[in-house]
Amino acid sequence: MKKVIYYLTVVLFSSVLLFNDVVYANDKYEVEIERNIKYGEGLILKDGQPTSVDLLMNIYKPITSDHKQRPAVFFTYGGAFQRGTPHERYEIDGQQDTSPEEYCKRLAQEGYVCFAINYRVTPDLPIPHLKGINENTLLNRDGIKLMMDRASQVRADMNLPPLDPNNPSHIKIQSDAVLAAAEDLQSAVQYVKQNAEELFVDKNKIIIGGFSAGAVTSWNVAYGLKEPVAAVFLLSGAPIVFELDNIKAGENYPPILQFLAQTDLTGARIANPLMIEHYQKTGVEYEFAWVPGFGHFYPAGATSMSGDARRIPVETRLLNFIKRVVEPTI
């Protein structure tokens, strides 16, 4: 297993970031990165035949001497379920986001073990086999149709033909990819739980989240498949495939943090108010923050605003949320 040591310069600041009695000093730990670790296998259609492929992830660990079990965070990339890698950034109309790798390095600096997975995407023609998920399951086909225009825009950049939201076979291709992504992330979370001792992870303090398709996938795993996790965060996500009605009052759901940009994608702008309304009906603990002045792509340092009337970078609000939820002693 090849290890790459990512050394970070420790800089002393005369002040620290303070919000809701949570204090963060920058650059606590150096970070060790382990790349292309196999966490599972998945099926794709290759040359007309079901074929198994390895599923890989990167692990970002704080370099410490205490060897205690630490809270863990999954940050999953976006790409309209058509493309993506943990280290990739996107830029549209002069606006650029922050890659999962950059987020994970920052989280590991704070003492968390962070994971960034690769997952099967639509061009792979994935074959999902989630238990209990079939054509009779209550699935949000409208959500799939709503995202297909965006998927086709991304596919045009990849020199791939568009997907037709009125073509049942195209809808199935896209829904299979969304389900396969959820299957892969759930497999990665379960892999970490099963190997928690070796990975120095507290399996009861695993937080999952991501950007765009990665946010959708995280929501699907926690709220659709109901994989037990400590919390969820969504950077411009929405419920796609699973219905909001999958969340029922009286059940135990993890707290959630949602970000939405001022001129975000139409699907996200439609879905987020509906999600919040349903959280309020069912008792889900949630936080919501706007990212003013940005479209779908925004960096970790972009200002976020919420009902607290404070202007806080996206990264800082995320760190404060994680700290509050898991209360780590790190």
mmCIF file of C-alpha atoms in Angstrom:
data_model
loop_
_atom_site.group_PDB
_atom_site.id
_atom_site.type_symbol
_atom_site.label_atom_id
_atom_site.label_comp_id
_atom_site.label_asym_id
_atom_site.label_seq_id
_atom_site.Cartn_x
_atom_site.Cartn_y
_atom_site.Cartn_z
ATOM 1 C CA MET A 1 0.000 0.000 0.000
ATOM 2 C CA LYS A 2 1.793 3.090 -1.176
ATOM 3 C CA LYS A 3 1.581 6.060 1.149
ATOM 4 C CA VAL A 4 2.138 9.670 0.206
ATOM 5 C CA ILE A 5 2.916 12.121 2.987
ATOM 6 C CA TYR A 6 1.399 15.524 2.442
ATOM 7 C CA TYR A 7 3.285 18.006 4.632
ATOM 8 C CA LEU A 8 1.592 21.223 5.577
ATOM 9 C CA THR A 9 3.331 24.288 6.913
ATOM 10 C CA VAL A 10 2.114 25.196 10.367
ATOM 11 C CA VAL A 11 1.254 28.879 10.453
ATOM 12 C CA LEU A 12 0.569 30.727 13.689
ATOM 13 C CA PHE A 13 -2.384 33.076 13.537
ATOM 14 C CA SER A 14 -2.973 35.920 15.919
ATOM 15 C CA SER A 15 -6.666 35.067 15.880
ATOM 16 C CA VAL A 16 -8.817 32.003 15.395
ATOM 17 C CA LEU A 17 -12.206 31.398 13.788
ATOM 18 C CA LEU A 18 -14.960 31.653 16.373
ATOM 19 C CA PHE A 19 -18.626 30.747 15.925
ATOM 20 C CA ASN A 20 -21.214 29.425 18.367
ATOM 21 C CA ASP A 21 -18.514 28.835 20.997
ATOM 22 C CA VAL A 22 -16.595 26.532 18.648
ATOM 23 C CA VAL A 23 -12.989 27.579 18.082
ATOM 24 C CA TYR A 24 -10.753 26.432 15.243
ATOM 25 C CA ALA A 25 -7.034 27.096 15.089
ATOM 26 C CA ASN A 26 -5.589 26.453 11.636
ATOM 27 C CA ASP A 27 -3.089 23.752 10.621
ATOM 28 C CA LYS A 28 -3.102 21.417 13.613
ATOM 29 C CA TYR A 29 -1.832 18.260 11.949
ATOM 30 C CA GLU A 30 0.271 17.114 9.043
ATOM 31 C CA VAL A 31 -1.633 14.777 6.729
ATOM 32 C CA GLU A 32 -0.890 11.297 5.413
ATOM 33 C CA ILE A 33 -2.630 10.277 2.176
ATOM 34 C CA GLU A 34 -3.242 6.695 1.072
ATOM 35 C CA ARG A 35 -4.444 6.514 -2.532
ATOM 36 C CA ASN A 36 -6.463 3.949 -4.489
ATOM 37 C CA ILE A 37 -7.475 1.756 -1.570
ATOM 38 C CA LYS A 38 -9.974 -0.907 -2.598
ATOM 39 C CA TYR A 39 -13.204 -0.726 -0.623
ATOM 40 C CA GLY A 40 -15.376 -3.027 -2.722
ATOM 41 C CA GLU A 41 -16.435 -4.221 -6.158
ATOM 42 C CA GLY A 42 -19.265 -3.222 -8.468
ATOM 43 C CA LEU A 43 -20.816 -4.465 -11.679
ATOM 44 C CA ILE A 44 -20.797 -2.562 -14.976
ATOM 45 C CA LEU A 45 -21.871 -3.532 -18.476
ATOM 46 C CA LYS A 46 -18.764 -3.913 -20.631
ATOM 47 C CA ASP A 47 -18.945 -5.214 -24.207
ATOM 48 C CA GLY A 48 -22.488 -6.317 -23.439
ATOM 49 C CA GLN A 49 -21.439 -8.437 -20.463
ATOM 50 C CA PRO A 50 -21.721 -7.806 -16.696
ATOM 51 C CA THR A 51 -18.177 -7.171 -15.487
ATOM 52 C CA SER A 52 -16.861 -6.646 -11.975
ATOM 53 C CA VAL A 53 -14.643 -3.620 -11.337
ATOM 54 C CA ASP A 54 -12.690 -2.581 -8.243
ATOM 55 C CA LEU A 55 -14.013 0.405 -6.300
ATOM 56 C CA LEU A 56 -11.257 2.639 -4.952
ATOM 57 C CA MET A 57 -10.924 5.521 -2.513
ATOM 58 C CA ASN A 58 -8.354 7.878 -1.037
ATOM 59 C CA ILE A 59 -7.820 8.120 2.722
ATOM 60 C CA TYR A 60 -6.587 11.293 4.410
ATOM 61 C CA LYS A 61 -5.289 10.817 7.956
ATOM 62 C CA PRO A 62 -3.949 13.261 10.542
ATOM 63 C CA ILE A 63 -0.440 12.273 11.580
ATOM 64 C CA THR A 64 -0.611 11.759 15.333
ATOM 65 C CA SER A 65 1.043 9.679 18.012
ATOM 66 C CA ASP A 66 -2.051 8.874 20.083
ATOM 67 C CA HIS A 67 -3.576 6.209 17.755
ATOM 68 C CA LYS A 68 -7.087 6.803 19.091
ATOM 69 C CA GLN A 69 -10.285 6.220 17.168
ATOM 70 C CA ARG A 70 -11.286 9.487 15.482
ATOM 71 C CA PRO A 71 -14.444 10.818 13.836
ATOM 72 C CA ALA A 72 -14.514 10.248 10.083
ATOM 73 C CA VAL A 73 -15.881 12.277 7.170
ATOM 74 C CA PHE A 74 -16.711 11.175 3.625
ATOM 75 C CA PHE A 75 -16.595 13.910 0.978
ATOM 76 C CA THR A 76 -17.992 12.692 -2.366
ATOM 77 C CA TYR A 77 -17.484 14.508 -5.665
ATOM 78 C CA GLY A 78 -20.082 15.829 -8.100
ATOM 79 C CA GLY A 79 -20.307 15.617 -11.874
ATOM 80 C CA ALA A 80 -23.999 14.988 -12.708
ATOM 81 C CA PHE A 81 -23.310 11.242 -12.283
ATOM 82 C CA GLN A 82 -21.351 11.407 -15.551
ATOM 83 C CA ARG A 83 -17.770 12.050 -14.414
ATOM 84 C CA GLY A 84 -15.523 13.048 -11.537
ATOM 85 C CA THR A 85 -12.553 12.186 -9.353
ATOM 86 C CA PRO A 86 -11.588 13.117 -5.784
ATOM 87 C CA HIS A 87 -8.970 15.628 -6.975
ATOM 88 C CA GLU A 88 -10.988 17.281 -9.767
ATOM 89 C CA ARG A 89 -12.239 20.874 -9.694
ATOM 90 C CA TYR A 90 -14.919 22.358 -11.915
ATOM 91 C CA GLU A 91 -15.051 25.855 -13.355
ATOM 92 C CA ILE A 92 -17.996 27.404 -15.194
ATOM 93 C CA ASP A 93 -18.450 31.076 -16.089
ATOM 94 C CA GLY A 94 -15.381 31.970 -14.075
ATOM 95 C CA GLN A 95 -16.600 30.294 -10.883
ATOM 96 C CA GLN A 96 -14.657 27.359 -9.470
ATOM 97 C CA ASP A 97 -15.415 24.927 -6.678
ATOM 98 C CA THR A 98 -13.057 23.211 -4.234
ATOM 99 C CA SER A 99 -12.135 19.580 -4.856
ATOM 100 C CA PRO A 100 -12.961 16.767 -2.411
ATOM 101 C CA GLU A 101 -9.231 16.224 -1.955
ATOM 102 C CA GLU A 102 -8.760 19.815 -0.823
ATOM 103 C CA TYR A 103 -11.677 19.526 1.609
ATOM 104 C CA CYS A 104 -10.314 16.219 2.894
ATOM 105 C CA LYS A 105 -6.836 17.611 3.481
ATOM 106 C CA ARG A 106 -8.368 20.467 5.449
ATOM 107 C CA LEU A 107 -10.553 18.105 7.491
ATOM 108 C CA ALA A 108 -7.576 15.847 8.224
ATOM 109 C CA GLN A 109 -5.617 18.899 9.393
ATOM 110 C CA GLU A 110 -8.361 19.345 11.995
ATOM 111 C CA GLY A 111 -7.927 15.771 13.218
ATOM 112 C CA TYR A 112 -10.601 13.904 11.256
ATOM 113 C CA VAL A 113 -10.001 10.844 9.093
ATOM 114 C CA CYS A 114 -11.423 11.715 5.683
ATOM 115 C CA PHE A 115 -12.400 9.502 2.750
ATOM 116 C CA ALA A 116 -12.944 10.434 -0.904
ATOM 117 C CA ILE A 117 -14.352 7.618 -3.008
ATOM 118 C CA ASN A 118 -14.514 6.898 -6.703
ATOM 119 C CA TYR A 119 -17.901 5.514 -7.742
ATOM 120 C CA ARG A 120 -19.516 4.153 -10.881
ATOM 121 C CA VAL A 121 -20.988 6.777 -13.230
ATOM 122 C CA THR A 122 -23.445 6.697 -16.137
ATOM 123 C CA PRO A 123 -20.886 6.105 -18.960
ATOM 124 C CA ASP A 124 -19.779 2.965 -17.080
ATOM 125 C CA LEU A 125 -23.304 1.521 -17.539
ATOM 126 C CA PRO A 126 -23.399 0.402 -13.885
ATOM 127 C CA ILE A 127 -25.578 -2.486 -12.734
ATOM 128 C CA PRO A 128 -26.865 -1.763 -9.206
ATOM 129 C CA HIS A 129 -28.030 -4.565 -6.957
ATOM 130 C CA LEU A 130 -29.193 -2.766 -3.827
ATOM 131 C CA LYS A 131 -31.164 -4.989 -1.508
ATOM 132 C CA GLY A 132 -34.837 -4.082 -1.325
ATOM 133 C CA ILE A 133 -34.644 -1.654 -4.265
ATOM 134 C CA ASN A 134 -36.635 -2.663 -7.327
ATOM 135 C CA GLU A 135 -39.161 -1.270 -9.779
ATOM 136 C CA ASN A 136 -41.904 -1.481 -7.147
ATOM 137 C CA THR A 137 -39.978 0.651 -4.661
ATOM 138 C CA LEU A 138 -41.202 4.221 -4.254
ATOM 139 C CA LEU A 139 -38.687 6.126 -6.370
ATOM 140 C CA ASN A 140 -38.598 9.725 -7.531
ATOM 141 C CA ARG A 141 -38.611 9.409 -11.320
ATOM 142 C CA ASP A 142 -39.444 13.121 -11.674
ATOM 143 C CA GLY A 143 -36.176 13.937 -9.926
ATOM 144 C CA ILE A 144 -34.303 11.827 -12.463
ATOM 145 C CA LYS A 145 -36.003 13.591 -15.378
ATOM 146 C CA LEU A 146 -35.286 16.997 -13.855
ATOM 147 C CA MET A 147 -31.555 16.347 -13.676
ATOM 148 C CA MET A 148 -31.178 14.888 -17.178
ATOM 149 C CA ASP A 149 -30.831 18.255 -18.900
ATOM 150 C CA ARG A 150 -27.876 19.058 -16.683
ATOM 151 C CA ALA A 151 -26.486 15.572 -17.269
ATOM 152 C CA SER A 152 -26.732 16.127 -21.028
ATOM 153 C CA GLN A 153 -24.813 19.413 -20.744
ATOM 154 C CA VAL A 154 -22.001 17.583 -18.969
ATOM 155 C CA ARG A 155 -22.116 14.768 -21.514
ATOM 156 C CA ALA A 156 -21.725 17.318 -24.328
ATOM 157 C CA ASP A 157 -18.438 18.419 -22.715
ATOM 158 C CA MET A 158 -17.441 14.747 -22.712
ATOM 159 C CA ASN A 159 -18.409 14.279 -26.388
ATOM 160 C CA LEU A 160 -21.174 11.861 -25.389
ATOM 161 C CA PRO A 161 -24.734 11.837 -26.784
ATOM 162 C CA PRO A 162 -27.468 13.516 -24.686
ATOM 163 C CA LEU A 163 -29.983 11.685 -22.512
ATOM 164 C CA ASP A 164 -33.655 12.071 -23.420
ATOM 165 C CA PRO A 165 -35.922 12.495 -20.336
ATOM 166 C CA ASN A 166 -38.826 11.126 -22.397
ATOM 167 C CA ASN A 167 -36.989 7.922 -23.265
ATOM 168 C CA PRO A 168 -37.638 5.175 -20.649
ATOM 169 C CA SER A 169 -34.360 3.435 -21.438
ATOM 170 C CA HIS A 170 -32.432 6.668 -20.857
ATOM 171 C CA ILE A 171 -34.270 7.241 -17.587
ATOM 172 C CA LYS A 172 -33.263 3.742 -16.481
ATOM 173 C CA ILE A 173 -29.631 4.326 -17.474
ATOM 174 C CA GLN A 174 -29.534 7.467 -15.353
ATOM 175 C CA SER A 175 -31.459 6.022 -12.390
ATOM 176 C CA ASP A 176 -29.178 2.954 -12.417
ATOM 177 C CA ALA A 177 -26.174 5.271 -12.129
ATOM 178 C CA VAL A 178 -27.705 7.201 -9.212
ATOM 179 C CA LEU A 179 -28.540 3.952 -7.428
ATOM 180 C CA ALA A 180 -25.083 2.514 -8.142
ATOM 181 C CA ALA A 181 -23.445 5.615 -6.684
ATOM 182 C CA ALA A 182 -25.500 5.158 -3.506
ATOM 183 C CA GLU A 183 -24.572 1.480 -3.422
ATOM 184 C CA ASP A 184 -20.888 2.365 -3.752
ATOM 185 C CA LEU A 185 -20.910 5.018 -1.039
ATOM 186 C CA GLN A 186 -22.821 2.713 1.296
ATOM 187 C CA SER A 187 -20.260 -0.023 0.587
ATOM 188 C CA ALA A 188 -17.438 2.393 1.419
ATOM 189 C CA VAL A 189 -19.096 3.444 4.689
ATOM 190 C CA GLN A 190 -19.619 -0.199 5.647
ATOM 191 C CA TYR A 191 -16.010 -1.012 4.711
ATOM 192 C CA VAL A 192 -14.790 1.718 7.070
ATOM 193 C CA LYS A 193 -17.080 0.486 9.844
ATOM 194 C CA GLN A 194 -15.795 -3.068 9.419
ATOM 195 C CA ASN A 195 -12.172 -1.877 9.455
ATOM 196 C CA ALA A 196 -12.626 0.917 11.977
ATOM 197 C CA GLU A 197 -9.950 -0.324 14.371
ATOM 198 C CA GLU A 198 -7.269 -0.573 11.690
ATOM 199 C CA LEU A 199 -8.267 2.816 10.228
ATOM 200 C CA PHE A 200 -8.396 4.478 13.678
ATOM 201 C CA VAL A 201 -11.994 5.527 13.083
ATOM 202 C CA ASP A 202 -14.847 5.800 15.572
ATOM 203 C CA LYS A 203 -17.516 3.913 13.638
ATOM 204 C CA ASN A 204 -20.261 5.692 15.582
ATOM 205 C CA LYS A 205 -19.008 9.090 14.420
ATOM 206 C CA ILE A 206 -19.054 8.864 10.633
ATOM 207 C CA ILE A 207 -20.345 11.880 8.706
ATOM 208 C CA ILE A 208 -21.100 11.724 4.982
ATOM 209 C CA GLY A 209 -21.576 14.510 2.466
ATOM 210 C CA GLY A 210 -20.408 16.030 -0.765
ATOM 211 C CA PHE A 211 -21.068 18.394 -3.627
ATOM 212 C CA SER A 212 -23.870 18.157 -6.233
ATOM 213 C CA ALA A 213 -24.107 14.482 -7.303
ATOM 214 C CA GLY A 214 -21.985 13.637 -4.257
ATOM 215 C CA ALA A 215 -24.502 15.462 -2.079
ATOM 216 C CA VAL A 216 -27.382 13.611 -3.766
ATOM 217 C CA THR A 217 -25.585 10.321 -3.152
ATOM 218 C CA SER A 218 -24.968 11.141 0.507
ATOM 219 C CA TRP A 219 -28.642 12.020 1.009
ATOM 220 C CA ASN A 220 -29.663 8.780 -0.715
ATOM 221 C CA VAL A 221 -27.429 6.692 1.539
ATOM 222 C CA ALA A 222 -28.462 8.318 4.825
ATOM 223 C CA TYR A 223 -32.123 9.088 4.137
ATOM 224 C CA GLY A 224 -32.961 6.694 1.304
ATOM 225 C CA LEU A 225 -31.054 3.542 2.231
ATOM 226 C CA LYS A 226 -30.982 4.609 5.906
ATOM 227 C CA GLU A 227 -27.385 3.616 6.511
ATOM 228 C CA PRO A 228 -26.649 4.687 10.115
ATOM 229 C CA VAL A 229 -24.354 7.743 10.149
ATOM 230 C CA ALA A 230 -23.776 10.558 12.634
ATOM 231 C CA ALA A 231 -24.674 13.410 10.260
ATOM 232 C CA VAL A 232 -25.001 14.483 6.621
ATOM 233 C CA PHE A 233 -23.975 17.635 4.726
ATOM 234 C CA LEU A 234 -25.076 18.677 1.257
ATOM 235 C CA LEU A 235 -23.391 21.250 -0.943
ATOM 236 C CA SER A 236 -26.116 21.968 -3.515
ATOM 237 C CA GLY A 237 -27.838 18.598 -3.266
ATOM 238 C CA ALA A 238 -31.397 17.342 -3.706
ATOM 239 C CA PRO A 239 -33.391 14.110 -3.257
ATOM 240 C CA ILE A 240 -33.109 12.187 -6.522
ATOM 241 C CA VAL A 241 -34.381 8.606 -6.884
ATOM 242 C CA PHE A 242 -35.724 8.357 -3.322
ATOM 243 C CA GLU A 243 -38.855 10.323 -2.412
ATOM 244 C CA LEU A 244 -38.986 12.746 0.494
ATOM 245 C CA ASP A 245 -41.851 10.590 1.776
ATOM 246 C CA ASN A 246 -39.184 8.035 2.621
ATOM 247 C CA ILE A 247 -38.602 10.245 5.697
ATOM 248 C CA LYS A 248 -41.298 9.584 8.292
ATOM 249 C CA ALA A 249 -42.078 11.274 11.589
ATOM 250 C CA GLY A 250 -40.962 9.429 14.707
ATOM 251 C CA GLU A 251 -37.959 7.754 13.090
ATOM 252 C CA ASN A 252 -34.366 8.548 13.996
ATOM 253 C CA TYR A 253 -32.565 10.514 11.265
ATOM 254 C CA PRO A 254 -29.111 12.113 11.380
ATOM 255 C CA PRO A 255 -28.842 15.905 11.553
ATOM 256 C CA ILE A 256 -28.248 17.579 8.217
ATOM 257 C CA LEU A 257 -26.515 20.712 6.945
ATOM 258 C CA GLN A 258 -27.549 22.050 3.532
ATOM 259 C CA PHE A 259 -25.961 24.732 1.362
ATOM 260 C CA LEU A 260 -27.602 26.334 -1.663
ATOM 261 C CA ALA A 261 -26.094 29.007 -3.911
ATOM 262 C CA GLN A 262 -28.007 32.114 -4.913
ATOM 263 C CA THR A 263 -28.301 31.126 -8.583
ATOM 264 C CA ASP A 264 -27.936 27.370 -8.172
ATOM 265 C CA LEU A 265 -29.321 24.718 -10.529
ATOM 266 C CA THR A 266 -33.098 24.768 -10.977
ATOM 267 C CA GLY A 267 -33.568 21.302 -9.492
ATOM 268 C CA ALA A 268 -31.698 22.227 -6.308
ATOM 269 C CA ARG A 269 -33.613 25.507 -5.966
ATOM 270 C CA ILE A 270 -36.919 23.667 -6.305
ATOM 271 C CA ALA A 271 -35.996 20.789 -4.008
ATOM 272 C CA ASN A 272 -34.402 22.555 -1.039
ATOM 273 C CA PRO A 273 -37.525 24.405 0.201
ATOM 274 C CA LEU A 274 -39.505 21.153 -0.097
ATOM 275 C CA MET A 275 -36.829 19.277 1.846
ATOM 276 C CA ILE A 276 -36.846 21.848 4.656
ATOM 277 C CA GLU A 277 -40.641 21.800 4.832
ATOM 278 C CA HIS A 278 -40.556 18.008 5.151
ATOM 279 C CA TYR A 279 -37.822 18.146 7.808
ATOM 280 C CA GLN A 280 -39.991 20.472 9.839
ATOM 281 C CA LYS A 281 -42.970 18.101 9.561
ATOM 282 C CA THR A 282 -40.991 15.028 10.528
ATOM 283 C CA GLY A 283 -38.695 16.493 13.173
ATOM 284 C CA VAL A 284 -35.389 16.168 11.338
ATOM 285 C CA GLU A 285 -32.685 18.391 12.840
ATOM 286 C CA TYR A 286 -31.358 20.628 10.098
ATOM 287 C CA GLU A 287 -29.295 23.712 9.309
ATOM 288 C CA PHE A 288 -29.535 25.676 6.074
ATOM 289 C CA ALA A 289 -27.181 28.274 4.616
ATOM 290 C CA TRP A 290 -27.194 30.434 1.476
ATOM 291 C CA VAL A 291 -24.089 31.087 -0.611
ATOM 292 C CA PRO A 292 -24.787 34.550 -2.068
ATOM 293 C CA GLY A 293 -23.269 35.728 -5.332
ATOM 294 C CA PHE A 294 -22.540 32.253 -6.709
ATOM 295 C CA GLY A 295 -24.083 29.725 -9.042
ATOM 296 C CA HIS A 296 -23.755 25.965 -8.725
ATOM 297 C CA PHE A 297 -19.963 26.143 -8.284
ATOM 298 C CA TYR A 298 -18.451 27.877 -5.273
ATOM 299 C CA PRO A 299 -15.194 27.481 -3.324
ATOM 300 C CA ALA A 300 -14.784 26.456 0.296
ATOM 301 C CA GLY A 301 -13.924 30.057 1.165
ATOM 302 C CA ALA A 302 -17.156 31.499 -0.248
ATOM 303 C CA THR A 303 -19.305 33.368 2.250
ATOM 304 C CA SER A 304 -22.367 31.539 3.577
ATOM 305 C CA MET A 305 -25.286 33.161 5.377
ATOM 306 C CA SER A 306 -27.984 31.671 7.562
ATOM 307 C CA GLY A 307 -30.598 32.654 10.132
ATOM 308 C CA ASP A 308 -27.798 33.364 12.589
ATOM 309 C CA ALA A 309 -27.098 36.596 10.618
ATOM 310 C CA ARG A 310 -23.383 35.756 10.450
ATOM 311 C CA ARG A 311 -21.233 35.749 7.329
ATOM 312 C CA ILE A 312 -19.129 32.595 7.543
ATOM 313 C CA PRO A 313 -17.055 30.748 4.906
ATOM 314 C CA VAL A 314 -18.625 27.494 3.709
ATOM 315 C CA GLU A 315 -15.642 25.559 5.055
ATOM 316 C CA THR A 316 -15.922 27.097 8.508
ATOM 317 C CA ARG A 317 -19.649 26.477 8.764
ATOM 318 C CA LEU A 318 -19.062 22.853 7.760
ATOM 319 C CA LEU A 319 -16.290 22.451 10.354
ATOM 320 C CA ASN A 320 -18.483 23.960 13.063
ATOM 321 C CA PHE A 321 -21.334 21.605 12.142
ATOM 322 C CA ILE A 322 -19.050 18.552 12.285
ATOM 323 C CA LYS A 323 -17.570 19.666 15.589
ATOM 324 C CA ARG A 324 -20.994 20.220 17.122
ATOM 325 C CA VAL A 325 -22.358 16.864 15.933
ATOM 326 C CA VAL A 326 -19.519 14.541 16.905
ATOM 327 C CA GLU A 327 -17.959 16.539 19.775
ATOM 328 C CA PRO A 328 -14.525 15.059 19.115
ATOM 329 C CA THR A 329 -11.773 15.159 21.690
ATOM 330 C CA ILE A 330 -9.034 15.853 19.208
#
